[in-house]
Structure formats: structure tokens, C-alpha cells
Short mmCIF file of C-alpha atoms in Angstrom, two decimals:
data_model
loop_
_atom_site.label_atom_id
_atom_site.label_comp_id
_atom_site.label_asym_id
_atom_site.label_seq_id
_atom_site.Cartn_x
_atom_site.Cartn_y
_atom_site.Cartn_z
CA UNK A 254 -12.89 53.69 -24.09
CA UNK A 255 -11.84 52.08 -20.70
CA UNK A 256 -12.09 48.56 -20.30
CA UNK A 257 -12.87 46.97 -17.29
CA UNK A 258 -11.86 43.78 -15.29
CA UNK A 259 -15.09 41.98 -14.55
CA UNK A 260 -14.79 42.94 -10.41
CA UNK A 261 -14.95 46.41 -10.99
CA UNK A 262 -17.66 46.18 -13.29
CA UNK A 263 -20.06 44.17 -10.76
CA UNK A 264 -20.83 47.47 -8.44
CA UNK A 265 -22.61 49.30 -11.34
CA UNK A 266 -24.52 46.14 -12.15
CA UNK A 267 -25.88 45.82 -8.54
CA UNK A 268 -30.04 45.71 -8.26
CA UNK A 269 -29.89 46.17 -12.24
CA UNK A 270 -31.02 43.20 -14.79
CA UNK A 271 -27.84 42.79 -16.92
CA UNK A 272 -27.48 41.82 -20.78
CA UNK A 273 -24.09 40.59 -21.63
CA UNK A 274 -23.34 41.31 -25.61
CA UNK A 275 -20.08 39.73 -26.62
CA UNK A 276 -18.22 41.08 -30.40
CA UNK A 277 -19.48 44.86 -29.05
CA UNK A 278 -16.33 46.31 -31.57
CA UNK A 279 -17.34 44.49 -34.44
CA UNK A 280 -21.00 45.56 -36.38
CA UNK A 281 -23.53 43.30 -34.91
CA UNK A 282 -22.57 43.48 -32.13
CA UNK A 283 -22.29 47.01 -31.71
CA UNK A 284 -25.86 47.83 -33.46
CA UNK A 285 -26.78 44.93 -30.18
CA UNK A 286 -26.11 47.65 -27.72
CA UNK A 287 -27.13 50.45 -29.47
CA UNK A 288 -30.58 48.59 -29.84
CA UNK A 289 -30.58 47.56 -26.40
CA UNK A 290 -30.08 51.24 -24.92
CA UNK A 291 -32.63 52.14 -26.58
CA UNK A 292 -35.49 49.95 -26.60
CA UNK A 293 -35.09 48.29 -22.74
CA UNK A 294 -33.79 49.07 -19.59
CA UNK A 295 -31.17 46.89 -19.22
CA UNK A 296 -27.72 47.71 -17.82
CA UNK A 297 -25.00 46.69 -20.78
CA UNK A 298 -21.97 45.15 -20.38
CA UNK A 299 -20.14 44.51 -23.49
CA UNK A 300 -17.10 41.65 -24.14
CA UNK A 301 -14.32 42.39 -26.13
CA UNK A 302 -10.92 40.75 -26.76
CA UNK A 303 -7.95 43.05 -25.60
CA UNK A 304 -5.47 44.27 -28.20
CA UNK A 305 -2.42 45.80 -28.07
CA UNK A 306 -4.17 48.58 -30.95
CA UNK A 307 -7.74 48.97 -29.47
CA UNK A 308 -10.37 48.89 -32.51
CA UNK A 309 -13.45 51.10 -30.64
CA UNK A 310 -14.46 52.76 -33.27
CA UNK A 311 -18.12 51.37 -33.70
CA UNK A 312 -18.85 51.64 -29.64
CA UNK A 313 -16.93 55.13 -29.10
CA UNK A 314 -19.93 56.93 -29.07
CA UNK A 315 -21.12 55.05 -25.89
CA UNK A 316 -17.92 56.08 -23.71
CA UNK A 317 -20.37 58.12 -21.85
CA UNK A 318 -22.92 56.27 -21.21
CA UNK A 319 -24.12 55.12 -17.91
CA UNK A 320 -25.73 52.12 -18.33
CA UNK A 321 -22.85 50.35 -20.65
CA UNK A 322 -19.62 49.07 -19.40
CA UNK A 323 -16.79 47.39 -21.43
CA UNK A 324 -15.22 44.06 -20.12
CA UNK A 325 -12.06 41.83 -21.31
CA UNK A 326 -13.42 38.70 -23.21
CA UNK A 327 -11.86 35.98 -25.04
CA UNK A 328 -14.13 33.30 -26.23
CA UNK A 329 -11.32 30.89 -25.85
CA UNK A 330 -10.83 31.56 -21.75
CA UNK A 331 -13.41 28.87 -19.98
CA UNK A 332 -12.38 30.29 -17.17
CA UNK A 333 -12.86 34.00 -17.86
CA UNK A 334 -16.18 33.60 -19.42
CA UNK A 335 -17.46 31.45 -16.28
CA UNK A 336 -16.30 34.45 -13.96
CA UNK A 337 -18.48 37.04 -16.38
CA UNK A 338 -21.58 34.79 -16.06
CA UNK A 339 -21.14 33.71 -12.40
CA UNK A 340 -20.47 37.83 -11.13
CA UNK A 341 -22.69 39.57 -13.60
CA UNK A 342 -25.95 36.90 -13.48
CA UNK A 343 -26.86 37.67 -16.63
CA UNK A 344 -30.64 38.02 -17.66
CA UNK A 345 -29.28 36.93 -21.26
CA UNK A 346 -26.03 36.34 -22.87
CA UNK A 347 -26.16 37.27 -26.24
CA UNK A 348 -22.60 35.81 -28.41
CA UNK A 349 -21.89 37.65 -31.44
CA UNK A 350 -18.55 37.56 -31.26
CA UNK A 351 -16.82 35.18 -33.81
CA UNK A 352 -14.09 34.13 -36.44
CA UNK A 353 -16.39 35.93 -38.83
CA UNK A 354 -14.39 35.84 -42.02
CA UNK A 355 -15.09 33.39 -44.12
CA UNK A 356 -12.55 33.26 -46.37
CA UNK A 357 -10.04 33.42 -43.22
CA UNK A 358 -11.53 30.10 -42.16
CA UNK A 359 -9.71 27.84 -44.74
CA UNK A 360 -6.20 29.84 -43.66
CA UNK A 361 -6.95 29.26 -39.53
CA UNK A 362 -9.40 26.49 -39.53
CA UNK A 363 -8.08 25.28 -36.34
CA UNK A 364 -8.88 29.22 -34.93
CA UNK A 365 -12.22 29.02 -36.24
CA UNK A 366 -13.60 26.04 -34.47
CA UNK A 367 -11.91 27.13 -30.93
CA UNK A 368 -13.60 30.67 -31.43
CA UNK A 369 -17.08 29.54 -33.20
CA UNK A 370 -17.85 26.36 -31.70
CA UNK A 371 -15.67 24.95 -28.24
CA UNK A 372 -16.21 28.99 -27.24
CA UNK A 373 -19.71 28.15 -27.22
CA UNK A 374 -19.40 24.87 -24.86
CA UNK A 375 -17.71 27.34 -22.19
CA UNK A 376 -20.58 29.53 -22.75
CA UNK A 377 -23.38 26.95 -22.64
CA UNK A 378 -21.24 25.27 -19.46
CA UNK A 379 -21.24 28.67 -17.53
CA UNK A 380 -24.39 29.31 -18.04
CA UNK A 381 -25.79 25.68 -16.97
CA UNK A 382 -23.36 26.11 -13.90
CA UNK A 383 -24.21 29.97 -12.79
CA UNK A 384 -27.36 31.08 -13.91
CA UNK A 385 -29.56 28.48 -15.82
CA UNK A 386 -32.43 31.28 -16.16
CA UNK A 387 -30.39 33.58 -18.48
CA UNK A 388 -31.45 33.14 -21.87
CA UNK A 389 -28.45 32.94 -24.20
CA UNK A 390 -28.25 33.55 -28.06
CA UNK A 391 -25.69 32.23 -30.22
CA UNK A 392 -24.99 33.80 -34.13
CA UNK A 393 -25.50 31.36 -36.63
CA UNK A 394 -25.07 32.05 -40.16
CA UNK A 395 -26.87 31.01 -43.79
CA UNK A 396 -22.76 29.57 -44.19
CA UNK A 397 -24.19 26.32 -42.55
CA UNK A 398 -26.51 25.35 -45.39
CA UNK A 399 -23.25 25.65 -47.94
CA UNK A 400 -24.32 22.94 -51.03
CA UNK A 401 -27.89 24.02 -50.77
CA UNK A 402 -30.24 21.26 -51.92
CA UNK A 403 -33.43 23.60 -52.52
CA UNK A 404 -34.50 27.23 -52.28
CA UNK A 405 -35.48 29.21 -50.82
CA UNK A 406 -33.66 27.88 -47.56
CA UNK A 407 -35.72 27.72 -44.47
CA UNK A 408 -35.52 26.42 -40.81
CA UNK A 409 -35.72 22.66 -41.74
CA UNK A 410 -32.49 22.94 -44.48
CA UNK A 411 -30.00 19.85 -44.03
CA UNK A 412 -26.81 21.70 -43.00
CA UNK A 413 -23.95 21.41 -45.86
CA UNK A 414 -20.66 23.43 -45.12
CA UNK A 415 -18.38 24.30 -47.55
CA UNK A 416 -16.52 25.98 -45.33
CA UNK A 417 -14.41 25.44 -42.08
CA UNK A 418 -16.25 28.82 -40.92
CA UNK A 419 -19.45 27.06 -41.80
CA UNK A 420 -18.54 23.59 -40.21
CA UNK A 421 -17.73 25.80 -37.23
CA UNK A 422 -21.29 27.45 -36.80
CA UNK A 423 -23.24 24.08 -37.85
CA UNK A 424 -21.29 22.16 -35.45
CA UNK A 425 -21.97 24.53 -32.82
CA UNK A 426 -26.20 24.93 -33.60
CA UNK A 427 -25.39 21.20 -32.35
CA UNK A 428 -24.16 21.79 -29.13
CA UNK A 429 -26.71 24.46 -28.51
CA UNK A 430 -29.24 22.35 -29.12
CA UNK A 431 -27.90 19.53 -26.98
CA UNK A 432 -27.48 21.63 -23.92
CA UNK A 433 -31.08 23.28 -24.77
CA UNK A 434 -32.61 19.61 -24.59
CA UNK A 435 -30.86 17.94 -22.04
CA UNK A 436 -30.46 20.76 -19.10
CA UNK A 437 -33.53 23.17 -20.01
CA UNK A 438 -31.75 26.28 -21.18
CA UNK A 439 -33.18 29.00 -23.06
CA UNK A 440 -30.60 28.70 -25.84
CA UNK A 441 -31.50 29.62 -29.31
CA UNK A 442 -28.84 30.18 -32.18
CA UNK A 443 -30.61 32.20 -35.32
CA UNK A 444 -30.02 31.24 -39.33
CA UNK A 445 -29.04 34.88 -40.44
CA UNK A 446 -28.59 35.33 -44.26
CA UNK A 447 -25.85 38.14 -44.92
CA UNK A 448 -26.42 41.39 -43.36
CA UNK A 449 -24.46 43.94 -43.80
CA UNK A 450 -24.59 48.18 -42.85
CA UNK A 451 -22.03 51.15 -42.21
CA UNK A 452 -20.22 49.51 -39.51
CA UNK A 453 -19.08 46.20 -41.56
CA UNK A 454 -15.26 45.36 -41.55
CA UNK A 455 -13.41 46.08 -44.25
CA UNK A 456 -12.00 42.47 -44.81
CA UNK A 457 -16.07 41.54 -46.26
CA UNK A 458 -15.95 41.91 -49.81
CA UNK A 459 -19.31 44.70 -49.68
CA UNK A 460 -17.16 46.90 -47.67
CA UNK A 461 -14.35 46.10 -49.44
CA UNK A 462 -16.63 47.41 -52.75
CA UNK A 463 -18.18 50.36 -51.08
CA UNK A 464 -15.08 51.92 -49.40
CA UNK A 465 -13.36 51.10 -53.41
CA UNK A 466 -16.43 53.16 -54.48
CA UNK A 467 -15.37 56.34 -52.32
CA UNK A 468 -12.21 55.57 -52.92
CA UNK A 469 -12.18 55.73 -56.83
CA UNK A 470 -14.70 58.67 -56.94
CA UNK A 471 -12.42 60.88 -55.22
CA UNK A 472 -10.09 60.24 -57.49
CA UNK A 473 -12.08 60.91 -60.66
CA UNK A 474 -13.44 64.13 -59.15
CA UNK A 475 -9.79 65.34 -58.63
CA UNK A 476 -8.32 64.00 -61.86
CA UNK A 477 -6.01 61.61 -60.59
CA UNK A 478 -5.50 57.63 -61.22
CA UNK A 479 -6.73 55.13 -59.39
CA UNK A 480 -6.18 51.24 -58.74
CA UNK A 481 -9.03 49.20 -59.99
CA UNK A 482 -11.17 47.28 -56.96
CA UNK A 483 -10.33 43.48 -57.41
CA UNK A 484 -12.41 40.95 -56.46
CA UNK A 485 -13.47 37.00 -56.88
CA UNK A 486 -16.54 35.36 -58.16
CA UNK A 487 -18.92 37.86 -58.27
CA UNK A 488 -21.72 35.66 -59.71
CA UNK A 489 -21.87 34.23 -56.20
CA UNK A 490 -25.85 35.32 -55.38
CA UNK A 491 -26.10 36.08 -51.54
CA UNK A 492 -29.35 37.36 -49.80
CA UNK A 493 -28.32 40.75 -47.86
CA UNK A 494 -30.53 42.94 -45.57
CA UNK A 495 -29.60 45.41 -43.12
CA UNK A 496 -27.45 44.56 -39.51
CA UNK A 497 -29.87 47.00 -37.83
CA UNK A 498 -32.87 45.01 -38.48
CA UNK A 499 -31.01 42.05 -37.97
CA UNK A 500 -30.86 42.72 -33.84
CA UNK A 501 -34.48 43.60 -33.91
CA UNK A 502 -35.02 39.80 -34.85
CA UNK A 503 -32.38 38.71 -32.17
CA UNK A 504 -34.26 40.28 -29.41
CA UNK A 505 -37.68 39.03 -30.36
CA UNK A 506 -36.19 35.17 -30.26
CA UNK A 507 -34.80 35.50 -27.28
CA UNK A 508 -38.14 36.61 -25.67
CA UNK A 509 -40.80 34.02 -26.86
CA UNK A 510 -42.22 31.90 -24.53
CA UNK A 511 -40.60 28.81 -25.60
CA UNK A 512 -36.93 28.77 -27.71
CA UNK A 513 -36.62 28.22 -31.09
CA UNK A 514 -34.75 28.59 -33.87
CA UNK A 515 -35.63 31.50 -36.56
CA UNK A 516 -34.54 32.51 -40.37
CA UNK A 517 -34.06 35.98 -40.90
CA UNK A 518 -33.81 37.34 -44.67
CA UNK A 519 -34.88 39.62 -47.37
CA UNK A 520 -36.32 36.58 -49.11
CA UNK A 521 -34.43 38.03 -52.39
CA UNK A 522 -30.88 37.09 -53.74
CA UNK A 523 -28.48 39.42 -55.78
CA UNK A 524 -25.40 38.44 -57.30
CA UNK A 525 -21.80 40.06 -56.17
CA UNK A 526 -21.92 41.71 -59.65
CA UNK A 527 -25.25 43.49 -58.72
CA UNK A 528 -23.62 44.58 -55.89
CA UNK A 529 -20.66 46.47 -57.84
CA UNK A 530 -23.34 47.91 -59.79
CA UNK A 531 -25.59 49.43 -57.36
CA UNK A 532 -22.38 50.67 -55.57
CA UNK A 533 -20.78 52.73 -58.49
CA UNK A 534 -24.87 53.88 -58.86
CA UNK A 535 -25.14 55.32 -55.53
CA UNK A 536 -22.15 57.23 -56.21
CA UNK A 537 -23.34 58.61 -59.39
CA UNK A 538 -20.99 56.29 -61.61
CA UNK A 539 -22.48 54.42 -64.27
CA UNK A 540 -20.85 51.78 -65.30
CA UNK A 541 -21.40 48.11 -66.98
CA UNK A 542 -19.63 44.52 -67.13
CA UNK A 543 -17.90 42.80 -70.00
CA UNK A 544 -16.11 39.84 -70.60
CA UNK A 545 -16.46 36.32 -69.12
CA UNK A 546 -14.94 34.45 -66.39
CA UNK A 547 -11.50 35.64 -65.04
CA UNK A 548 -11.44 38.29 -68.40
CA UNK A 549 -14.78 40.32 -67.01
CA UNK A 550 -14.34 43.55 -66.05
CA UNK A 551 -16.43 46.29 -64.94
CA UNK A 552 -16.06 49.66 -66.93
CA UNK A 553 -17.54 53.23 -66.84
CA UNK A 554 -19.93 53.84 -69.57
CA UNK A 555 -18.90 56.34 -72.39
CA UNK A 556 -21.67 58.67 -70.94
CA UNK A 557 -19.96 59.13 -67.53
CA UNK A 558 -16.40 58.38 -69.24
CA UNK A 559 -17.03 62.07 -71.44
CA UNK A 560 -18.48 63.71 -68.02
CA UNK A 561 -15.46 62.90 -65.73
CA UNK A 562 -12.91 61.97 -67.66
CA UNK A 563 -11.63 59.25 -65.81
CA UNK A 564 -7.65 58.17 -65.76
CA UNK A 565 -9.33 55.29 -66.10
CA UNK A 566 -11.88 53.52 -67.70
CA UNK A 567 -11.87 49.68 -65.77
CA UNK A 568 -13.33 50.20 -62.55
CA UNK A 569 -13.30 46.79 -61.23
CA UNK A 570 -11.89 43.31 -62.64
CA UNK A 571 -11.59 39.81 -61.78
CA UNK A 572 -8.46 38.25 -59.45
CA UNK A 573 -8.42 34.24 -59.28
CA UNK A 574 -6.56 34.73 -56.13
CA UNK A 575 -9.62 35.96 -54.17
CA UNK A 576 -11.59 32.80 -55.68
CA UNK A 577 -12.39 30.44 -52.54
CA UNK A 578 -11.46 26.75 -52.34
CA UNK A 579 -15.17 26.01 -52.27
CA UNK A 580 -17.51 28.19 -53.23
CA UNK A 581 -21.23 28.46 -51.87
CA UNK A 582 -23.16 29.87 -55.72
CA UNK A 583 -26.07 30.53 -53.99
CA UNK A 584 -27.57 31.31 -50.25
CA UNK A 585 -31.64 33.01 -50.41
CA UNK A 586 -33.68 32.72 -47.07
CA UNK A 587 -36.94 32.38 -46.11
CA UNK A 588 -37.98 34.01 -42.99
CA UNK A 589 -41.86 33.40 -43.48
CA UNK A 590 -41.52 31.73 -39.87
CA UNK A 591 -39.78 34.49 -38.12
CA UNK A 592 -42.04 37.23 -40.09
CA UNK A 593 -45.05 35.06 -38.90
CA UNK A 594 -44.35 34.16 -35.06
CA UNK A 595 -42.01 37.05 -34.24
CA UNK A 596 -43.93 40.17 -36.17
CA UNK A 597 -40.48 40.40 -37.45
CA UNK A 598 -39.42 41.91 -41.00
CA UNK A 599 -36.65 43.86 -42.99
CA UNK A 600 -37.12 47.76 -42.99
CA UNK A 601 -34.19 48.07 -45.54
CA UNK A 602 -34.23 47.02 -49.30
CA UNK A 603 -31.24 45.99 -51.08
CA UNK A 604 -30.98 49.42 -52.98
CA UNK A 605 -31.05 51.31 -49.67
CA UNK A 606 -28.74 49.25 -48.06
CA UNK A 607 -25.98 49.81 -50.61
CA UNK A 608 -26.88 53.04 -51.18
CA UNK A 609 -26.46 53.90 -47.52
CA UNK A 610 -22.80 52.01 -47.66
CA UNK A 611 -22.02 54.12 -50.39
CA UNK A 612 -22.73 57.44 -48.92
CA UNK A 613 -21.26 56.77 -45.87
CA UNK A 614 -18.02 56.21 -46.81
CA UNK A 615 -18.22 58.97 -49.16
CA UNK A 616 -18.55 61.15 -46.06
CA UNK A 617 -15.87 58.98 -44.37
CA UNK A 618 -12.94 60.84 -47.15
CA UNK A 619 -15.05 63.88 -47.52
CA UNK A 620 -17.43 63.54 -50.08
#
């Protein structure tokens, strides 16, 4: 897909109302436009950081489309993002572009907090400058509640990072804030719990267990050996729901009559474990866990072990190495608020949403 330099974008955009969507290669970002397209009018113009190996793949079906247009963007480049906000005149600005990784945060803390939170003064700064009507939205995550103190978490949760990725988004719900109060803005950053859907990376460790899934079934069905899927803690308990219903929920807070700040959840919590299980499920492996701490492992059952005949028998086991410095045990939402003021809820259960993981990257190595 061709990327543009912000002056050559600005004749498509003329006489149109313009939403700029930053992180438009990455998943939320992506399902953003996609959303957008569909449900409003707007002309799209989508931010992504240049790379010498371009990573389109999630936004490759829109190299057609008339009303989006790709742009360079580097949330560290003040002076690139003011150019994008004082040419385009944004209606809104919506930022989902990010350090994302958690467990990348503690190896480039210093990357984190220039990407997650000083990106987000040049944001708020260009926006107060060029066009103090556009209503911006910045992606906050469930990280910033870390060493929860009660659940389920809600809007009114102390912030406690255990993270630098977490420090990164708490500190910059801060500035948000402060810029929100003190020059007017429509500037709203949302609490998302984990979402997750067939676009994810494959650094997060559902991906990481899905794409393992495919991965491992393929090689049962054709007889051959296969390298067990290693992961962490998996009694961490996280609350997922689906990416696509996340940007429904976006939209909505960014067009209330007043900003505020919103939850958005499934209101349940499953553990890591859960996860693995549903996973090998969906892909018609039973299997079951054994052993405690760094000895558990996850194994097909002697019911699917007679009807493949697996190399193998351990389908997943426990690594220390992938065991974080701090660990957050438990993150469940409550989005009462959001489900109450914005009509907002989840359309995809747990189940579904790994099931619909699974399969798709069972079709992705032709299953």
C-alpha cells in the first residue's frame, strides 16, 4: 500500500470531515478504520511508522479504497504530528498507536514512555495549537490499575503499575486530563481490559497460543513432531473480549456531549491456563494440565492420544524465562458505566473469541 507525505494527502481531504487513526497496521487500529468506513462518512487517513519491511497486512484490503489514505507517523516527531493536525483539521484524532507489549516495556522502558506518554503531549499540543474542536482519543489500558486493590475494577480504581508499559499509559491519562481541564479539549483516554481478535500480533501470548494451536495440529494430522508451545504464568486471570467491539465503544466516547472517561470489559476473568484449554478445544484437541508451578504441563488426553497418535503427548509446558519481573495476578472490569451511558456492550463471549482465533489461523496454514 502507498504511503503518503501529509501534502499530497491534503487534496483528497478537501470539503471532507477527516478522522485521523494512528497504529492503522497493528489490530485496533486497523478494526478503527474498518469500523469507521463503514458506519460514517468520514474521509480516513491512517498514521503509520515507516519501515524498511512494510507490515500492511491488516489494512491491505483497503488499498483501494477511496475514502482512506495512508500517511508517515512517528509518535515521537512533535513536529510531524503538528503538520498532520494543522493540514488535515481533523474532526477527531483517534491514537492507538503504542509500545503495546508489555513484557517489552521492562527491556525499553525508556521507548515506552517517549511512545506512550511524551507522544501524547505532542498530540494534545497540536491539537490545542491547530484545531481545538477535534475531539481526540487516547488508548488506555486495564495495565494502569497493576496491584489491584478491589474487584471488579471500575472508573474510580487508584492507578498501580507494575509495569513501565503501565506507568507509561497512567502517566499519560494524566496529561490528558490536564490538557482536557485547563484548555477545554475534547480529550478522553478509555480503561480497556484485554481485547484481543484475528488480527493480534504474534508477540501477545493469545496469539502466541492460537497460532501454537494450528501449528501443532498440523503436525499431528500429518504424523510428524512438534515443539511444545512455552509459556509463563498462566494462572495470571485477565478479562478478554473482542477488538471489534472494542472500537464500537471508542466511537461512542468520543461522541457524548460532554468527555469522559469509560471501562470497557466482559465483566468475567479467565486464567492463561483457560485460555490453552479452550484453544486446543476449538481445534478439536482435548487435552488437560498436570503438575504445579514451573513442573505443569499441559498434555493430550489418552482419548485424543489413541485417535491421533501424537509424536507427542506434552502440548504445552511452563518456561521461567517468560515469567515477568512483576506480575499483575489479576485484571476483571466493570463496564456497568459504559454499558449504561454509552448503550455499549460485548457481542463476543470468551468461547467465541478463542474459538474464532483458533480457526483462523487454522485457515492461515491450511486447515
Amino acid at each position: 500500500m502507498e504511503i503518503y507525505n501529509i501534502n499530497d494527502v491534503v487534496p483528497f481531504t478537501e470539503n471532507k470531515k477527516v478522522v485521523f487513526v494512528t497504529g492503522v497496521t497493528g489490530q485496533d487500529g486497523s478494526f478503527m478504520v474498518d469500523y469507521l468506513l463503514k458506519n460514517t462518512d468520514y474521509f480516513i487517513v491512517g498514521g503509520a511508522r515507516r519501515l524498511s519491511i512494510k507490515n500492511h497486512e491488516n489494512i491491505r484490503h483497503l488499498e483501494n479504497n477511496p475514502r482512506f489514505k495512508l500517511v508517515n507517523f512517528d509518535l515521537s516527531d512533535a513536529h510531524s504530528i503538528s503538520k498532520i493536525v494543522e493540514k488535515l483539521k481533523p474532526e477527531y484524532f483517534i491514537n492507538l498507536a503504542a509500545q503495546t507489549f508489555v513484557g517489552s516495556s521492562w527491556d525499553f522502558p525508556a521507548q515506552t514512555w517517549e511512545c506512550n506518554t511524551t507522544g501524547i503531549i505532542h498530540i494534545l499540543e497540536a491539537i490545542r495549537q491547530h484545531k481545538s474542536t477535534c475531539r481526540f482519543y487516547n488508548a488506555g489500558s486495564s495495565e494502569e490499575y497493576g496491584n489491584v486493590v478491589y474487584s471488579p475494577q471500575d472508573e474510580n480504581h487508584p492507578a498501580k503499575p507494575r509495569s513501565p508499559y503501565g506507568a507509561s499509559k497512567s502517566a499519560a491519562r494524566q496529561l490528558v486530563k490536564v490538557y482536557r481541564e485547563s484548555y477545554n479539549l475534547y480529550a478522553v483516554q478509555g480503561l480497556l481490559f484485554n481485547h484481543e481478535g484475528t488480527r493480534r500480533g504474534e508477540e501477545f501470548v493469545t496469539r502466541k497460543i492460537t497460532k501454537g494451536v494450528a501449528r501443532i495440529k498440523k503436525s499431528i494430522l500429518e504424523g510428524k513432531s512438534f515443539d511444545t508451545i512455552e509459556l509463563g504464568n498462566v494462572k495470571a486471570r485477565r478479562d478478554w473480549s473482542d477488538a471489534e467491539d472494542f472500537v464500537d465503544g471508542i466511537w461512542k466516547m468520543l461522541n457524548q456531549e460532554s468527555p469522559n472517561e469509560y471501562v470497557l470489559s466482559s465483566n468475567e476473568t479467565h486464567t492463561i491456563a483457560e485460555f490453552v484449554w479452550h484453544s486446543f478445544k476449538a481445534a478439536d484437541i482435548e487435552g488437560e494440565w498436570h503438575g504445579q508451578a514451573e513442573s505443569a504441563e499441559f498434555s493430550i488426553t489418552t482419548k485424543d492420544a489413541i485417535k491421533y497418535e501424537p509424536r507427542c503427548s506434552v502440548l504445552v509446558k511452563i518456561n521461567p524465562k517468560f515469567y515477568r519481573p512483576a506480575e499483575v495476578d489479576l485484571l476483571l472490569g466493570d463496564s456497568t458505566k459504559a454499558r449504561n451511558e454509552l448503550k455499549w456492550e460485548p457481542k463476543t463471549s470468551f468461547e467465541q473469541l478463542v474459538d474464532k482465533m483458533v480457526k483462523n489461523d487454522l485457515k492461515q496454514i491450511g486447515l
